[in-house]
Amino acid sequence: MTKTPAAKDPTRNVWLQLGFPDAEEHFLKAELVLRLDKAINSLGLTQRAAARRIGATQPELSKILGGKFSEVSLERLMRFLTALGCHIEIKIGAGQENKAGDVTIKDVRRTAA
C-alpha cells in the first residue's frame, strides 16, 4: 500500500479539512515557510538581516513568517530559501496512468557556504 502524500492527507492538511480549492498549494507553501523560519534561525539572522538577504522587506517577511503567505508564490518562497543557502531539488517522475500526480516536500537542506 502506498503512503498518501501529506498534502493530500486530510488528517495532515488543515486546508483540505476546511475545503480550500487550492489546499495542496497552501500546504506546500506552509512547509516552505516553516523551512524558511528554520533557516533564518539556524543562521542566527534577525528578520531585518534575513529580509535584506532574501530581497524582501522586514514587514513582508514578518507577515510571511506569521502565516500570511497566500499571496506569495511557491517560486518566490523557493528563491528565499536558496538566498539563505538552502538546496532545493525538484524531481519529476512518471506517475500511474489515470491517476493524478502529487508534489511533496521531503527535504530542504542548507548547503555549505
mmCIF file of C-alpha atoms in Angstrom:
data_model
loop_
_atom_site.group_PDB
_atom_site.id
_atom_site.type_symbol
_atom_site.label_atom_id
_atom_site.label_comp_id
_atom_site.label_asym_id
_atom_site.label_seq_id
_atom_site.Cartn_x
_atom_site.Cartn_y
_atom_site.Cartn_z
ATOM 1 C CA MET A 1 0.000 0.000 0.000
ATOM 2 C CA THR A 2 1.377 3.418 -0.949
ATOM 3 C CA LYS A 3 1.518 6.189 1.601
ATOM 4 C CA THR A 4 -0.692 9.211 0.926
ATOM 5 C CA PRO A 5 1.391 12.364 0.451
ATOM 6 C CA ALA A 6 0.908 14.799 3.351
ATOM 7 C CA ALA A 7 -0.538 17.493 1.073
ATOM 8 C CA LYS A 8 -3.346 15.102 0.033
ATOM 9 C CA ASP A 9 -3.961 13.660 3.506
ATOM 10 C CA PRO A 10 -6.908 15.396 5.231
ATOM 11 C CA THR A 11 -5.573 14.361 8.643
ATOM 12 C CA ARG A 12 -2.350 16.301 7.960
ATOM 13 C CA ASN A 13 -3.544 19.122 5.699
ATOM 14 C CA VAL A 14 -5.889 21.508 7.520
ATOM 15 C CA TRP A 15 -6.708 23.323 4.270
ATOM 16 C CA LEU A 16 -8.235 20.095 2.911
ATOM 17 C CA GLN A 17 -10.319 19.830 6.076
ATOM 18 C CA LEU A 18 -11.523 23.398 5.551
ATOM 19 C CA GLY A 19 -12.415 22.688 1.911
ATOM 20 C CA PHE A 20 -9.974 25.107 0.274
ATOM 21 C CA PRO A 21 -9.855 24.506 -3.506
ATOM 22 C CA ASP A 22 -6.073 25.030 -3.528
ATOM 23 C CA ALA A 23 -5.415 23.131 -0.307
ATOM 24 C CA GLU A 24 -2.337 21.305 -1.589
ATOM 25 C CA GLU A 25 -0.663 24.559 -2.621
ATOM 26 C CA HIS A 26 -1.391 26.110 0.794
ATOM 27 C CA PHE A 27 0.141 23.069 2.477
ATOM 28 C CA LEU A 28 3.281 23.230 0.327
ATOM 29 C CA LYS A 29 3.696 26.947 0.990
ATOM 30 C CA ALA A 30 3.333 26.338 4.721
ATOM 31 C CA GLU A 31 6.055 23.679 4.542
ATOM 32 C CA LEU A 32 8.382 26.104 2.763
ATOM 33 C CA VAL A 33 7.628 28.883 5.264
ATOM 34 C CA LEU A 34 8.477 26.518 8.135
ATOM 35 C CA ARG A 35 11.793 25.739 6.484
ATOM 36 C CA LEU A 36 12.389 29.438 5.828
ATOM 37 C CA ASP A 37 11.927 30.140 9.536
ATOM 38 C CA LYS A 38 14.286 27.277 10.446
ATOM 39 C CA ALA A 39 16.929 28.537 8.002
ATOM 40 C CA ILE A 40 16.744 32.074 9.406
ATOM 41 C CA ASN A 41 17.060 30.773 12.960
ATOM 42 C CA SER A 42 19.886 28.371 12.149
ATOM 43 C CA LEU A 43 21.839 31.241 10.572
ATOM 44 C CA GLY A 44 21.186 33.419 13.621
ATOM 45 C CA LEU A 45 19.732 36.211 11.494
ATOM 46 C CA THR A 46 17.320 38.891 12.599
ATOM 47 C CA GLN A 47 14.251 39.365 10.432
ATOM 48 C CA ARG A 48 15.749 42.612 9.149
ATOM 49 C CA ALA A 49 19.030 40.940 8.136
ATOM 50 C CA ALA A 50 17.214 37.943 6.639
ATOM 51 C CA ALA A 51 14.865 40.216 4.682
ATOM 52 C CA ARG A 52 17.811 42.146 3.231
ATOM 53 C CA ARG A 53 19.472 38.878 2.243
ATOM 54 C CA ILE A 54 16.385 37.451 0.508
ATOM 55 C CA GLY A 55 15.336 40.693 -1.186
ATOM 56 C CA ALA A 56 12.228 41.409 0.862
ATOM 57 C CA THR A 57 11.279 43.979 3.471
ATOM 58 C CA GLN A 58 11.228 43.119 7.168
ATOM 59 C CA PRO A 59 7.456 43.788 7.446
ATOM 60 C CA GLU A 60 6.822 41.500 4.456
ATOM 61 C CA LEU A 61 8.988 38.738 5.928
ATOM 62 C CA SER A 62 7.271 39.148 9.294
ATOM 63 C CA LYS A 63 3.869 38.726 7.616
ATOM 64 C CA ILE A 64 5.031 35.597 5.785
ATOM 65 C CA LEU A 65 6.535 34.028 8.913
ATOM 66 C CA GLY A 66 3.366 34.950 10.796
ATOM 67 C CA GLY A 67 1.263 32.828 8.434
ATOM 68 C CA LYS A 68 0.081 35.390 5.897
ATOM 69 C CA PHE A 69 1.658 33.899 2.796
ATOM 70 C CA SER A 70 -1.294 33.186 0.493
ATOM 71 C CA GLU A 71 -0.209 35.958 -1.909
ATOM 72 C CA VAL A 72 3.408 34.717 -2.053
ATOM 73 C CA SER A 73 4.209 32.257 -4.840
ATOM 74 C CA LEU A 74 5.868 28.899 -4.290
ATOM 75 C CA GLU A 75 8.625 30.083 -6.629
ATOM 76 C CA ARG A 76 9.337 33.157 -4.523
ATOM 77 C CA LEU A 77 9.475 31.095 -1.325
ATOM 78 C CA MET A 78 11.973 28.773 -3.003
ATOM 79 C CA ARG A 79 14.078 31.774 -4.074
ATOM 80 C CA PHE A 80 14.065 32.999 -0.468
ATOM 81 C CA LEU A 81 15.342 29.616 0.689
ATOM 82 C CA THR A 82 18.106 29.479 -1.903
ATOM 83 C CA ALA A 83 19.184 33.014 -0.945
ATOM 84 C CA LEU A 84 19.714 31.642 2.568
ATOM 85 C CA GLY A 85 21.894 28.804 1.264
ATOM 86 C CA CYS A 86 19.270 26.064 1.050
ATOM 87 C CA HIS A 87 19.429 23.473 -1.696
ATOM 88 C CA ILE A 88 16.100 22.713 -3.355
ATOM 89 C CA GLU A 89 15.708 19.708 -5.593
ATOM 90 C CA ILE A 90 12.694 19.184 -7.821
ATOM 91 C CA LYS A 91 12.096 15.704 -9.176
ATOM 92 C CA ILE A 92 9.602 14.838 -11.863
ATOM 93 C CA GLY A 93 8.802 11.202 -12.420
ATOM 94 C CA ALA A 94 6.217 9.163 -14.231
ATOM 95 C CA GLY A 95 3.059 8.574 -12.243
ATOM 96 C CA GLN A 96 0.396 5.976 -12.566
ATOM 97 C CA GLU A 97 -1.829 6.167 -15.603
ATOM 98 C CA ASN A 98 -5.300 7.659 -14.966
ATOM 99 C CA LYS A 99 -4.199 8.936 -11.548
ATOM 100 C CA ALA A 100 -3.241 12.476 -10.587
ATOM 101 C CA GLY A 101 0.357 13.036 -9.559
ATOM 102 C CA ASP A 102 1.461 14.830 -6.439
ATOM 103 C CA VAL A 103 4.003 17.297 -5.142
ATOM 104 C CA THR A 104 5.817 16.608 -1.883
ATOM 105 C CA ILE A 105 8.485 18.367 0.110
ATOM 106 C CA LYS A 106 10.767 15.710 1.524
ATOM 107 C CA ASP A 107 13.896 17.576 2.433
ATOM 108 C CA VAL A 108 15.287 21.024 2.146
ATOM 109 C CA ARG A 109 18.801 21.235 3.485
ATOM 110 C CA ARG A 110 21.297 24.046 3.708
ATOM 111 C CA THR A 111 24.410 23.832 1.560
ATOM 112 C CA ALA A 112 27.841 24.578 2.945
ATOM 113 C CA ALA A 113 28.543 28.275 2.437
#
